[in-house]
Amino acid sequence: MFLAKKYTKKHEVSYYECDINQTMTFPSMLGVVIKTSEDQSDQLGRGSEFVNSFGLTWVITNYSMEINRLPRVGEVISVTTQAMEYNKFFCYRNFWIHDEDGKELVKIESVFVLMDFVNRKMSSVNEEIIAPFESEKIKKIKRQEKIEKIDSGFMLPYRVRFYDIDSNQHVNNAMYFNWIIDVLGYDFLTTHVPEKVIIRFDKEVEYGNEIESHFEQIPIENGVKTKHEIRMQEQLYCEANIIWKNK
Amino acid sequence: MFLAKKYTKKHEVSYYECDINQTMTFPSMLGVVIKTSEDQSDQLGRGSEFVNSFGLTWVITNYSMEINRLPRVGEVISVTTQAMEYNKFFCYRNFWIHDEDGKELVKIESVFVLMDFVNRKMSSVNEEIIAPFESEKIKKIKRQEKIEKIDSGFMLPYRVRFYDIDSNQHVNNAMYFNWIIDVLGYDFLTTHVPEKVIIRFDKEVEYGNEIESHFEQIPIENGVKTKHEIRMQEQLYCEANIIWKNK
């Protein structure tokens, strides 16, 4: 029985991390969450410098999020991360956000891969990099939940801006949520609350690209399912499904 | 001799608050800075609920920033704020960012006004709101440095997005920097470092507006001066001048 190392950090939710609903935006929430895994890596001597010394860098390919309640402005949340399991190519890392009473607000399952930053190809998992996290080695490739395609939708174009590239030198995955969420519009976003998100990042967009944020809404019981595709010149860059309940 | 109350808070600069230069973006820096003044207000029992109880809300009209060095990813900064002086309509508040050695990185002078949020008009300063800050009452209206207009420039359009409205219910002033900075382009922004910023917010933009971010570059000794205007339908919403030195 393996018990991978857990790492927890507190965070006070600021007004500028929240939207008009008084709850945290996806980019802010994912920023804080990923920072926690970076802090754990630094603490274990496996920070970005160490990873880069092998010519490698971490890339996130999938998130699956279950949201009981989004963090609210002013509250102090605890963010916990744990590198659960890995196989030859994929590392499975979980995140949890708890409120001050220890109630689980959000659970995020993610898939990380190591990429060679010269040839931009996926590398097999390097034991030296991941040993200190004490995650379990498994044979199986864990199947990610299937993301449903758009049948007929609408879209808006978005240009990738300078501030969409973060200090890790590429367009932050969390930024895709700017385009995915914005396209739904004010009326939708002030009358619906997200409950579940699955997202897959297929290709990296780059500074100056003009992407298309496509979406489709499907009514479901007590809410709506939205399907999302970030496309450029007919190519798929990112796809997501979100379950929303009515407010 | 008055000595208004100072308030200081530490902040660890995260990767997602920094751009590709490894230094803090303007929106992140101003977010952290304004949070400090909100924390001081809360501590003195003059938080937004108290201000709102008079039908009022704080609005920032001007910033003047002097930058010795932008905060870098990973460093712990101290943010200090002090409500310096006020007259019948204007409150003058300073901010300082220091590094761990106590060296001043950034100094920001700002002008705050109280606005009636029903009729959107400026209100005279309410003594009950500002007394606990112990700032000095002055007669004089402090002249802000003149912002030079654009003679002939270029522009890009930007649509105001859902995430540009923060939990304070309007487009965050810091967001104007997204449009002002982005329009300068990657090559400029990776070869120049800001030294001085003066900015004035004239009118509020709203969700769904498509604004124009105009700019002009003027060569100066060892650098460039950029002039900026945010306009919509020939109306001026915001103007700024920035002095940059070559990297």
CSV table of C-alpha atoms in Angstrom, one decimal:
chain,number,residue,atom,x,y,z
A,1,MET,CA,0.0,0.0,0.0
A,2,PHE,CA,1.5,3.3,-1.1
A,3,LEU,CA,0.8,6.6,0.6
A,4,ALA,CA,2.2,9.4,-1.5
A,5,LYS,CA,3.3,12.6,0.2
A,6,LYS,CA,0.7,15.2,0.7
A,7,TYR,CA,1.4,18.9,0.7
A,8,THR,CA,-1.0,21.6,2.0
A,9,LYS,CA,-1.0,25.4,1.8
A,10,LYS,CA,-3.4,28.0,2.9
A,11,HIS,CA,-4.6,30.8,0.7
A,12,GLU,CA,-6.7,33.9,1.3
A,13,VAL,CA,-9.0,34.5,-1.6
A,14,SER,CA,-8.6,38.1,-2.9
A,15,TYR,CA,-11.2,40.3,-4.6
A,16,TYR,CA,-9.2,40.3,-7.8
A,17,GLU,CA,-9.2,36.5,-8.0
A,18,CYS,CA,-13.0,36.5,-8.0
A,19,ASP,CA,-15.6,37.5,-10.7
A,20,ILE,CA,-18.8,39.3,-10.3
A,21,ASN,CA,-20.4,36.2,-8.6
A,22,GLN,CA,-18.0,36.8,-5.7
A,23,THR,CA,-16.4,33.4,-6.4
A,24,MET,CA,-13.0,32.4,-7.7
A,25,THR,CA,-12.4,32.4,-11.4
A,26,PHE,CA,-11.0,29.2,-13.0
A,27,PRO,CA,-7.7,30.8,-14.0
A,28,SER,CA,-7.2,32.1,-10.4
A,29,MET,CA,-8.2,28.8,-8.8
A,30,LEU,CA,-5.9,26.7,-11.1
A,31,GLY,CA,-3.1,29.2,-10.6
A,32,VAL,CA,-3.2,28.7,-6.8
A,33,VAL,CA,-3.6,24.9,-7.2
A,34,ILE,CA,-0.6,24.5,-9.5
A,35,LYS,CA,1.5,26.8,-7.3
A,36,THR,CA,0.9,24.2,-4.5
A,37,SER,CA,2.4,21.5,-6.6
A,38,GLU,CA,5.3,23.7,-7.5
A,39,ASP,CA,5.9,24.4,-3.8
A,40,GLN,CA,5.8,20.7,-3.0
A,41,SER,CA,8.3,20.0,-5.9
A,42,ASP,CA,10.6,22.8,-4.6
A,43,GLN,CA,10.4,21.4,-1.0
A,44,LEU,CA,11.4,17.9,-2.3
A,45,GLY,CA,14.3,19.3,-4.4
A,46,ARG,CA,12.5,18.6,-7.6
A,47,GLY,CA,11.6,22.2,-8.7
A,48,SER,CA,11.7,23.4,-12.3
A,49,GLU,CA,15.4,23.9,-12.3
A,50,PHE,CA,16.0,20.2,-11.5
A,51,VAL,CA,13.4,19.1,-14.1
A,52,ASN,CA,14.9,21.5,-16.7
A,53,SER,CA,18.4,20.1,-16.1
A,54,PHE,CA,17.2,16.9,-17.9
A,55,GLY,CA,15.9,19.0,-20.8
A,56,LEU,CA,12.4,18.3,-19.6
A,57,THR,CA,9.4,20.3,-18.4
A,58,TRP,CA,6.0,19.4,-17.0
A,59,VAL,CA,2.9,19.7,-19.2
A,60,ILE,CA,-0.7,19.1,-18.0
A,61,THR,CA,-2.9,17.3,-20.5
A,62,ASN,CA,-6.2,16.8,-18.5
A,63,TYR,CA,-8.2,18.1,-15.6
A,64,SER,CA,-11.3,16.6,-14.1
A,65,MET,CA,-12.9,18.9,-11.5
A,66,GLU,CA,-15.8,18.2,-9.1
A,67,ILE,CA,-17.1,21.4,-7.5
A,68,ASN,CA,-19.3,21.3,-4.4
A,69,ARG,CA,-18.9,25.1,-4.0
A,70,LEU,CA,-16.5,27.6,-5.5
A,71,PRO,CA,-14.2,29.4,-3.1
A,72,ARG,CA,-15.6,32.8,-2.1
A,73,VAL,CA,-13.9,36.2,-1.8
A,74,GLY,CA,-12.3,36.7,1.6
A,75,GLU,CA,-12.3,33.1,2.8
A,76,VAL,CA,-9.1,31.3,3.7
A,77,ILE,CA,-8.9,28.0,1.8
A,78,SER,CA,-6.5,25.0,2.2
A,79,VAL,CA,-5.1,23.6,-1.0
A,80,THR,CA,-3.7,20.1,-0.8
A,81,THR,CA,-1.9,18.2,-3.5
A,82,GLN,CA,-0.7,14.6,-3.8
A,83,ALA,CA,1.1,12.8,-6.7
A,84,MET,CA,-1.0,9.6,-6.6
A,85,GLU,CA,0.2,7.2,-9.3
A,86,TYR,CA,2.3,7.0,-12.4
A,87,ASN,CA,3.0,4.7,-15.3
A,88,LYS,CA,5.5,4.8,-18.1
A,89,PHE,CA,4.3,8.1,-19.5
A,90,PHE,CA,1.6,9.6,-17.3
A,91,CYS,CA,1.6,11.0,-13.7
A,92,TYR,CA,-1.7,11.3,-11.9
A,93,ARG,CA,-1.9,14.1,-9.4
A,94,ASN,CA,-4.9,15.1,-7.2
A,95,PHE,CA,-5.7,18.5,-5.7
A,96,TRP,CA,-8.3,19.3,-3.0
A,97,ILE,CA,-9.6,22.7,-1.9
A,98,HIS,CA,-11.1,22.8,1.6
A,99,ASP,CA,-12.8,25.6,3.5
A,100,GLU,CA,-11.9,26.6,7.1
A,101,ASP,CA,-14.3,24.0,8.5
A,102,GLY,CA,-12.5,21.2,6.6
A,103,LYS,CA,-15.3,20.8,4.1
A,104,GLU,CA,-14.3,19.8,0.6
A,105,LEU,CA,-15.1,22.5,-1.9
A,106,VAL,CA,-13.3,21.3,-5.0
A,107,LYS,CA,-11.5,18.1,-6.1
A,108,ILE,CA,-9.3,18.1,-9.1
A,109,GLU,CA,-7.7,15.1,-10.8
A,110,SER,CA,-5.0,15.9,-13.3
A,111,VAL,CA,-2.7,14.2,-15.7
A,112,PHE,CA,0.9,15.4,-16.1
A,113,VAL,CA,3.5,14.4,-18.7
A,114,LEU,CA,7.1,15.3,-19.1
A,115,MET,CA,8.0,17.0,-22.3
A,116,ASP,CA,11.4,17.4,-23.9
A,117,PHE,CA,11.5,21.1,-24.5
A,118,VAL,CA,13.9,21.0,-27.5
A,119,ASN,CA,11.9,18.6,-29.7
A,120,ARG,CA,8.5,19.3,-27.9
A,121,LYS,CA,7.9,15.5,-27.6
A,122,MET,CA,6.6,13.5,-24.7
A,123,SER,CA,9.3,11.8,-22.6
A,124,SER,CA,9.0,8.7,-20.5
A,125,VAL,CA,8.7,9.4,-16.8
A,126,ASN,CA,12.1,9.9,-15.2
A,127,GLU,CA,12.4,8.1,-11.9
A,128,GLU,CA,14.9,10.5,-10.5
A,129,ILE,CA,12.5,13.3,-10.9
A,130,ILE,CA,9.5,11.6,-9.3
A,131,ALA,CA,10.9,9.3,-6.7
A,132,PRO,CA,10.6,11.8,-3.7
A,133,PHE,CA,6.9,12.2,-4.2
A,134,GLU,CA,6.5,8.5,-3.3
A,135,SER,CA,3.6,7.9,-5.7
A,136,GLU,CA,2.6,4.4,-6.7
A,137,LYS,CA,3.9,2.9,-10.0
A,138,ILE,CA,1.1,1.3,-12.0
A,139,LYS,CA,1.0,-0.6,-15.3
A,140,LYS,CA,-2.4,0.6,-16.4
A,141,ILE,CA,-3.0,3.8,-18.4
A,142,LYS,CA,-6.0,5.4,-16.6
A,143,ARG,CA,-8.8,6.1,-19.1
A,144,GLN,CA,-9.9,9.7,-18.9
A,145,GLU,CA,-13.7,10.4,-19.1
A,146,LYS,CA,-14.8,10.9,-22.7
A,147,ILE,CA,-15.3,14.5,-23.8
A,148,GLU,CA,-18.4,14.9,-26.0
A,149,LYS,CA,-17.9,16.8,-29.2
A,150,ILE,CA,-19.9,19.8,-30.3
A,151,ASP,CA,-22.7,19.0,-32.8
A,152,SER,CA,-23.7,22.5,-33.7
A,153,GLY,CA,-22.5,25.6,-31.9
A,154,PHE,CA,-21.5,29.2,-31.8
A,155,MET,CA,-18.0,30.8,-31.5
A,156,LEU,CA,-16.1,33.9,-30.8
A,157,PRO,CA,-12.5,34.6,-31.8
A,158,TYR,CA,-9.9,35.5,-29.2
A,159,ARG,CA,-6.3,36.7,-29.7
A,160,VAL,CA,-3.7,35.3,-27.4
A,161,ARG,CA,-2.3,38.2,-25.4
A,162,PHE,CA,1.1,39.0,-24.0
A,163,TYR,CA,-0.1,38.4,-20.4
A,164,ASP,CA,-1.5,35.0,-21.4
A,165,ILE,CA,2.1,33.8,-21.4
A,166,ASP,CA,3.3,33.3,-17.9
A,167,SER,CA,6.7,33.1,-16.3
A,168,ASN,CA,6.9,29.4,-17.3
A,169,GLN,CA,7.3,30.7,-20.9
A,170,HIS,CA,4.2,29.3,-22.5
A,171,VAL,CA,0.5,30.0,-22.6
A,172,ASN,CA,-0.7,28.9,-19.1
A,173,ASN,CA,-3.3,26.1,-19.4
A,174,ALA,CA,-5.5,28.0,-16.9
A,175,MET,CA,-5.8,30.8,-19.6
A,176,TYR,CA,-7.8,28.5,-21.8
A,177,PHE,CA,-10.6,29.0,-19.3
A,178,ASN,CA,-10.7,32.8,-20.1
A,179,TRP,CA,-11.8,31.9,-23.6
A,180,ILE,CA,-14.0,28.9,-22.6
A,181,ILE,CA,-15.9,30.8,-19.9
A,182,ASP,CA,-16.1,34.3,-21.6
A,183,VAL,CA,-17.9,33.0,-24.6
A,184,LEU,CA,-20.9,31.9,-22.5
A,185,GLY,CA,-21.8,35.5,-21.8
A,186,TYR,CA,-22.9,37.5,-18.8
A,187,ASP,CA,-26.5,36.3,-18.5
A,188,PHE,CA,-25.5,32.6,-18.5
A,189,LEU,CA,-22.6,33.1,-16.1
A,190,THR,CA,-24.6,35.0,-13.5
A,191,THR,CA,-27.4,32.4,-13.5
A,192,HIS,CA,-25.4,29.1,-13.5
A,193,VAL,CA,-22.9,27.5,-11.2
A,194,PRO,CA,-20.3,25.0,-12.4
A,195,GLU,CA,-20.5,21.5,-10.8
A,196,LYS,CA,-18.2,19.4,-13.0
A,197,VAL,CA,-15.5,20.1,-15.5
A,198,ILE,CA,-13.6,17.8,-17.8
A,199,ILE,CA,-11.0,19.3,-20.1
A,200,ARG,CA,-8.2,18.0,-22.3
A,201,PHE,CA,-5.4,20.1,-23.7
A,202,ASP,CA,-4.4,18.7,-27.1
A,203,LYS,CA,-2.0,21.3,-28.6
A,204,GLU,CA,-0.3,24.4,-27.3
A,205,VAL,CA,-1.5,27.8,-28.6
A,206,GLU,CA,1.1,30.5,-28.9
A,207,TYR,CA,1.4,34.2,-28.5
A,208,GLY,CA,-0.3,36.2,-31.3
A,209,ASN,CA,-2.5,33.2,-32.4
A,210,GLU,CA,-6.1,34.1,-32.9
A,211,ILE,CA,-8.1,31.1,-31.6
A,212,GLU,CA,-11.8,30.3,-31.9
A,213,SER,CA,-13.7,29.5,-28.8
A,214,HIS,CA,-16.6,27.2,-29.9
A,215,PHE,CA,-19.5,26.2,-27.6
A,216,GLU,CA,-22.8,24.4,-27.5
A,217,GLN,CA,-25.4,24.3,-24.7
A,218,ILE,CA,-27.5,21.2,-24.0
A,219,PRO,CA,-30.3,21.4,-21.4
A,220,ILE,CA,-30.1,18.7,-18.7
A,221,GLU,CA,-32.2,18.1,-15.6
A,222,ASN,CA,-31.8,21.2,-13.3
A,223,GLY,CA,-29.1,22.7,-15.4
A,224,VAL,CA,-27.1,22.8,-18.6
A,225,LYS,CA,-24.2,20.9,-20.1
A,226,THR,CA,-21.8,23.1,-22.2
A,227,LYS,CA,-19.4,21.6,-24.7
A,228,HIS,CA,-16.3,23.6,-25.7
A,229,GLU,CA,-13.7,23.4,-28.3
A,230,ILE,CA,-10.7,25.7,-28.8
A,231,ARG,CA,-9.9,25.5,-32.5
A,232,MET,CA,-7.6,27.2,-34.9
A,233,GLN,CA,-7.6,26.7,-38.7
A,234,GLU,CA,-9.8,23.5,-38.3
A,235,GLN,CA,-7.4,22.0,-35.8
A,236,LEU,CA,-8.5,21.2,-32.3
A,237,TYR,CA,-6.3,22.6,-29.4
A,238,CYS,CA,-8.5,22.0,-26.4
A,239,GLU,CA,-11.9,20.5,-25.6
A,240,ALA,CA,-14.0,20.6,-22.5
A,241,ASN,CA,-17.5,19.7,-21.1
A,242,ILE,CA,-18.9,21.5,-18.1
A,243,ILE,CA,-22.0,20.6,-16.1
A,244,TRP,CA,-23.8,23.7,-14.7
A,245,LYS,CA,-26.7,23.8,-12.2
A,246,ASN,CA,-29.2,26.6,-12.3
A,247,LYS,CA,-28.5,29.2,-9.5
B,1,MET,CA,2.6,67.3,12.0
B,2,PHE,CA,0.4,64.4,10.9
B,3,LEU,CA,1.5,60.8,10.7
B,4,ALA,CA,-1.2,58.8,9.0
B,5,LYS,CA,-1.4,55.1,9.9
B,6,LYS,CA,0.8,52.7,7.8
B,7,TYR,CA,-0.2,49.2,7.0
B,8,THR,CA,2.1,46.5,5.7
B,9,LYS,CA,1.5,43.0,4.3
B,10,LYS,CA,3.9,40.5,2.9
B,11,HIS,CA,3.2,38.7,-0.4
B,12,GLU,CA,5.0,35.9,-2.2
B,13,VAL,CA,5.1,36.5,-5.9
B,14,SER,CA,3.7,33.5,-7.8
B,15,TYR,CA,4.6,32.3,-11.3
B,16,TYR,CA,1.1,33.1,-12.5
B,17,GLU,CA,1.4,36.7,-11.4
B,18,CYS,CA,4.4,37.2,-13.7
B,19,ASP,CA,4.9,37.4,-17.4
B,20,ILE,CA,7.5,35.9,-19.6
B,21,ASN,CA,10.1,38.4,-18.3
B,22,GLN,CA,9.8,36.7,-14.9
B,23,THR,CA,8.5,39.9,-13.3
B,24,MET,CA,5.1,40.9,-12.0
B,25,THR,CA,2.4,42.1,-14.5
B,26,PHE,CA,0.8,45.4,-13.8
B,27,PRO,CA,-2.7,43.9,-13.1
B,28,SER,CA,-1.2,41.5,-10.6
B,29,MET,CA,0.9,44.2,-8.9
B,30,LEU,CA,-2.0,46.6,-8.6
B,31,GLY,CA,-4.3,43.8,-7.4
B,32,VAL,CA,-1.9,43.0,-4.5
B,33,VAL,CA,-1.5,46.7,-3.8
B,34,ILE,CA,-5.2,47.5,-3.7
B,35,LYS,CA,-5.8,44.5,-1.5
B,36,THR,CA,-3.5,46.0,1.1
B,37,SER,CA,-5.5,49.1,1.3
B,38,GLU,CA,-8.7,47.0,1.6
B,39,ASP,CA,-7.1,45.0,4.4
B,40,GLN,CA,-6.2,48.3,6.2
B,41,SER,CA,-9.8,49.5,5.7
B,42,ASP,CA,-11.2,46.3,7.1
B,43,GLN,CA,-8.8,46.5,10.1
B,44,LEU,CA,-10.0,50.0,10.9
B,45,GLY,CA,-13.7,49.1,10.5
B,46,ARG,CA,-14.0,51.0,7.3
B,47,GLY,CA,-14.3,48.1,4.8
B,48,SER,CA,-16.5,48.2,1.8
B,49,GLU,CA,-19.7,47.3,3.7
B,50,PHE,CA,-19.2,50.4,5.9
B,51,VAL,CA,-18.6,52.6,2.9
B,52,ASN,CA,-21.5,51.1,1.0
B,53,SER,CA,-23.8,51.9,3.9
B,54,PHE,CA,-23.5,55.6,2.9
B,55,GLY,CA,-24.4,54.7,-0.7
B,56,LEU,CA,-20.8,55.3,-1.6
B,57,THR,CA,-17.9,53.3,-3.2
B,58,TRP,CA,-14.2,54.1,-3.7
B,59,VAL,CA,-13.0,54.9,-7.2
B,60,ILE,CA,-9.4,55.4,-8.2
B,61,THR,CA,-8.8,58.2,-10.7
B,62,ASN,CA,-5.0,58.4,-11.0
B,63,TYR,CA,-1.8,56.4,-10.4
B,64,SER,CA,1.8,57.6,-10.6
B,65,MET,CA,4.3,54.8,-10.3
B,66,GLU,CA,8.1,54.9,-10.0
B,67,ILE,CA,9.7,51.6,-10.6
B,68,ASN,CA,13.3,50.8,-9.5
B,69,ARG,CA,12.8,47.1,-10.3
B,70,LEU,CA,9.6,45.0,-10.8
B,71,PRO,CA,9.0,42.3,-8.3
B,72,ARG,CA,10.4,38.9,-9.5
B,73,VAL,CA,8.8,35.5,-9.4
B,74,GLY,CA,9.4,33.7,-6.2
B,75,GLU,CA,10.4,36.6,-4.1
B,76,VAL,CA,8.6,37.8,-0.9
B,77,ILE,CA,7.7,41.4,-1.1
B,78,SER,CA,6.3,43.8,1.5
B,79,VAL,CA,3.5,46.0,0.4
B,80,THR,CA,2.9,49.1,2.5
B,81,THR,CA,0.1,51.6,2.2
B,82,GLN,CA,-0.7,55.0,3.9
B,83,ALA,CA,-3.6,57.4,3.3
B,84,MET,CA,-1.5,60.6,3.2
B,85,GLU,CA,-3.8,63.6,2.8
B,86,TYR,CA,-7.2,64.6,1.7
B,87,ASN,CA,-9.2,67.6,0.7
B,88,LYS,CA,-12.9,68.2,0.0
B,89,PHE,CA,-13.1,65.7,-2.8
B,90,PHE,CA,-9.8,63.8,-3.2
B,91,CYS,CA,-7.9,61.3,-1.0
B,92,TYR,CA,-4.2,60.8,-1.7
B,93,ARG,CA,-2.9,57.4,-0.8
B,94,ASN,CA,0.7,56.0,-1.3
B,95,PHE,CA,1.9,52.5,-1.7
B,96,TRP,CA,5.4,51.1,-1.5
B,97,ILE,CA,6.7,47.7,-2.5
B,98,HIS,CA,10.0,46.6,-0.8
B,99,ASP,CA,12.1,43.5,-1.3
B,100,GLU,CA,13.4,41.3,1.6
B,101,ASP,CA,16.4,43.5,2.1
B,102,GLY,CA,14.1,46.5,2.6
B,103,LYS,CA,15.0,48.0,-0.7
B,104,GLU,CA,12.3,50.1,-2.4
B,105,LEU,CA,11.2,48.4,-5.6
B,106,VAL,CA,8.1,50.4,-6.5
B,107,LYS,CA,6.4,53.6,-5.2
B,108,ILE,CA,2.8,54.3,-6.2
B,109,GLU,CA,0.9,57.5,-5.5
B,110,SER,CA,-2.8,57.3,-6.1
B,111,VAL,CA,-5.9,59.5,-6.0
B,112,PHE,CA,-9.1,58.1,-4.6
B,113,VAL,CA,-12.6,59.6,-4.8
B,114,LEU,CA,-15.9,58.5,-3.2
B,115,MET,CA,-18.6,57.9,-5.7
B,116,ASP,CA,-22.4,57.7,-5.1
B,117,PHE,CA,-23.2,54.4,-6.7
B,118,VAL,CA,-26.8,55.3,-7.5
B,119,ASN,CA,-26.2,58.4,-9.5
B,120,ARG,CA,-22.5,57.6,-10.3
B,121,LYS,CA,-21.5,61.1,-9.2
B,122,MET,CA,-18.5,62.1,-7.1
B,123,SER,CA,-19.3,62.7,-3.5
B,124,SER,CA,-17.5,65.0,-1.0
B,125,VAL,CA,-15.2,63.1,1.3
B,126,ASN,CA,-17.1,61.7,4.3
B,127,GLU,CA,-15.2,62.4,7.6
B,128,GLU,CA,-16.7,59.3,9.3
B,129,ILE,CA,-15.3,57.1,6.6
B,130,ILE,CA,-11.8,58.4,6.6
B,131,ALA,CA,-11.1,59.6,10.2
B,132,PRO,CA,-9.5,56.3,11.4
B,133,PHE,CA,-6.8,56.5,8.7
B,134,GLU,CA,-5.5,59.7,10.4
B,135,SER,CA,-4.5,61.4,7.2
B,136,GLU,CA,-3.9,65.1,7.0
B,137,LYS,CA,-6.7,67.4,5.8
B,138,ILE,CA,-5.3,69.9,3.3
B,139,LYS,CA,-7.0,72.8,1.4
B,140,LYS,CA,-5.0,72.4,-1.8
B,141,ILE,CA,-6.0,70.2,-4.7
B,142,LYS,CA,-2.8,68.4,-5.6
B,143,ARG,CA,-2.0,68.8,-9.3
B,144,GLN,CA,-1.4,65.5,-11.1
B,145,GLU,CA,1.5,65.3,-13.6
B,146,LYS,CA,0.2,66.2,-17.1
B,147,ILE,CA,-0.3,63.3,-19.4
B,148,GLU,CA,0.8,63.9,-23.0
B,149,LYS,CA,-1.7,63.2,-25.7
B,150,ILE,CA,-1.0,60.9,-28.7
B,151,ASP,CA,-0.1,62.8,-31.9
B,152,SER,CA,-0.2,59.9,-34.3
B,153,GLY,CA,-0.4,56.4,-33.2
B,154,PHE,CA,-1.6,52.9,-33.8
B,155,MET,CA,-4.4,50.9,-32.2
B,156,LEU,CA,-5.9,47.5,-31.6
B,157,PRO,CA,-9.5,46.7,-30.5
B,158,TYR,CA,-10.2,44.7,-27.3
B,159,ARG,CA,-13.5,43.4,-26.1
B,160,VAL,CA,-14.2,43.7,-22.3
B,161,ARG,CA,-14.5,40.2,-21.1
B,162,PHE,CA,-16.5,38.6,-18.2
B,163,TYR,CA,-13.4,38.0,-16.1
B,164,ASP,CA,-12.4,41.7,-16.5
B,165,ILE,CA,-15.3,42.5,-14.0
B,166,ASP,CA,-14.1,41.7,-10.5
B,167,SER,CA,-15.9,40.9,-7.3
B,168,ASN,CA,-16.2,44.7,-6.8
B,169,GLN,CA,-18.8,44.6,-9.6
B,170,HIS,CA,-17.0,46.8,-12.1
B,171,VAL,CA,-14.1,46.6,-14.6
B,172,ASN,CA,-11.1,46.6,-12.3
B,173,ASN,CA,-8.8,49.6,-13.1
B,174,ALA,CA,-5.9,47.2,-13.1
B,175,MET,CA,-7.4,45.5,-16.2
B,176,TYR,CA,-6.8,48.6,-18.3
B,177,PHE,CA,-3.2,47.6,-18.2
B,178,ASN,CA,-4.0,44.4,-20.1
B,179,TRP,CA,-5.0,46.5,-23.1
B,180,ILE,CA,-2.3,49.2,-22.6
B,181,ILE,CA,0.5,46.7,-22.3
B,182,ASP,CA,-0.6,44.1,-24.8
B,183,VAL,CA,-0.8,46.5,-27.7
B,184,LEU,CA,2.9,47.2,-27.4
B,185,GLY,CA,3.7,43.7,-28.6
B,186,TYR,CA,6.1,40.9,-27.7
B,187,ASP,CA,9.3,42.3,-29.1
B,188,PHE,CA,8.9,45.6,-27.4
B,189,LEU,CA,7.9,44.0,-24.1
B,190,THR,CA,10.8,41.6,-23.9
B,191,THR,CA,13.4,44.4,-24.7
B,192,HIS,CA,12.2,47.2,-22.5
B,193,VAL,CA,11.6,47.7,-18.7
B,194,PRO,CA,9.1,50.2,-17.3
B,195,GLU,CA,10.6,53.0,-15.1
B,196,LYS,CA,7.7,55.4,-14.6
B,197,VAL,CA,3.9,55.3,-15.3
B,198,ILE,CA,1.3,58.0,-15.0
B,199,ILE,CA,-2.2,57.0,-15.7
B,200,ARG,CA,-5.6,58.7,-15.4
B,201,PHE,CA,-9.0,56.9,-15.5
B,202,ASP,CA,-11.6,59.2,-17.0
B,203,LYS,CA,-14.7,57.1,-17.6
B,204,GLU,CA,-15.6,53.5,-16.7
B,205,VAL,CA,-15.8,50.9,-19.4
B,206,GLU,CA,-18.4,48.2,-19.1
B,207,TYR,CA,-18.8,44.5,-19.8
B,208,GLY,CA,-19.2,43.8,-23.5
B,209,ASN,CA,-17.8,47.2,-24.7
B,210,GLU,CA,-15.2,47.0,-27.5
B,211,ILE,CA,-12.5,49.5,-26.6
B,212,GLU,CA,-9.6,50.8,-28.7
B,213,SER,CA,-6.2,50.7,-27.2
B,214,HIS,CA,-4.2,53.5,-29.0
B,215,PHE,CA,-0.5,54.0,-28.5
B,216,GLU,CA,2.5,56.0,-29.8
B,217,GLN,CA,6.2,55.4,-29.2
B,218,ILE,CA,8.7,58.3,-28.8
B,219,PRO,CA,12.4,57.6,-28.6
B,220,ILE,CA,14.1,59.2,-25.6
B,221,GLU,CA,17.7,58.9,-24.2
B,222,ASN,CA,18.4,55.2,-23.3
B,223,GLY,CA,14.8,54.3,-23.9
B,224,VAL,CA,11.3,55.0,-25.1
B,225,LYS,CA,8.3,57.0,-23.9
B,226,THR,CA,4.9,55.4,-24.8
B,227,LYS,CA,1.7,57.3,-24.8
B,228,HIS,CA,-1.6,55.5,-24.4
B,229,GLU,CA,-5.3,56.3,-24.8
B,230,ILE,CA,-8.2,53.9,-24.3
B,231,ARG,CA,-11.0,55.2,-26.4
B,232,MET,CA,-14.5,54.2,-27.5
B,233,GLN,CA,-16.5,56.0,-30.1
B,234,GLU,CA,-14.2,59.0,-30.1
B,235,GLN,CA,-14.5,59.3,-26.3
B,236,LEU,CA,-11.5,59.1,-24.0
B,237,TYR,CA,-11.8,56.5,-21.2
B,238,CYS,CA,-8.2,56.3,-19.9
B,239,GLU,CA,-4.8,57.9,-20.8
B,240,ALA,CA,-1.3,57.0,-19.7
B,241,ASN,CA,2.4,57.7,-20.3
B,242,ILE,CA,5.1,55.2,-19.6
B,243,ILE,CA,8.9,55.7,-19.6
B,244,TRP,CA,10.8,52.5,-20.5
B,245,LYS,CA,14.5,51.9,-20.5
B,246,ASN,CA,16.2,49.6,-22.9
B,247,LYS,CA,16.9,46.2,-21.3
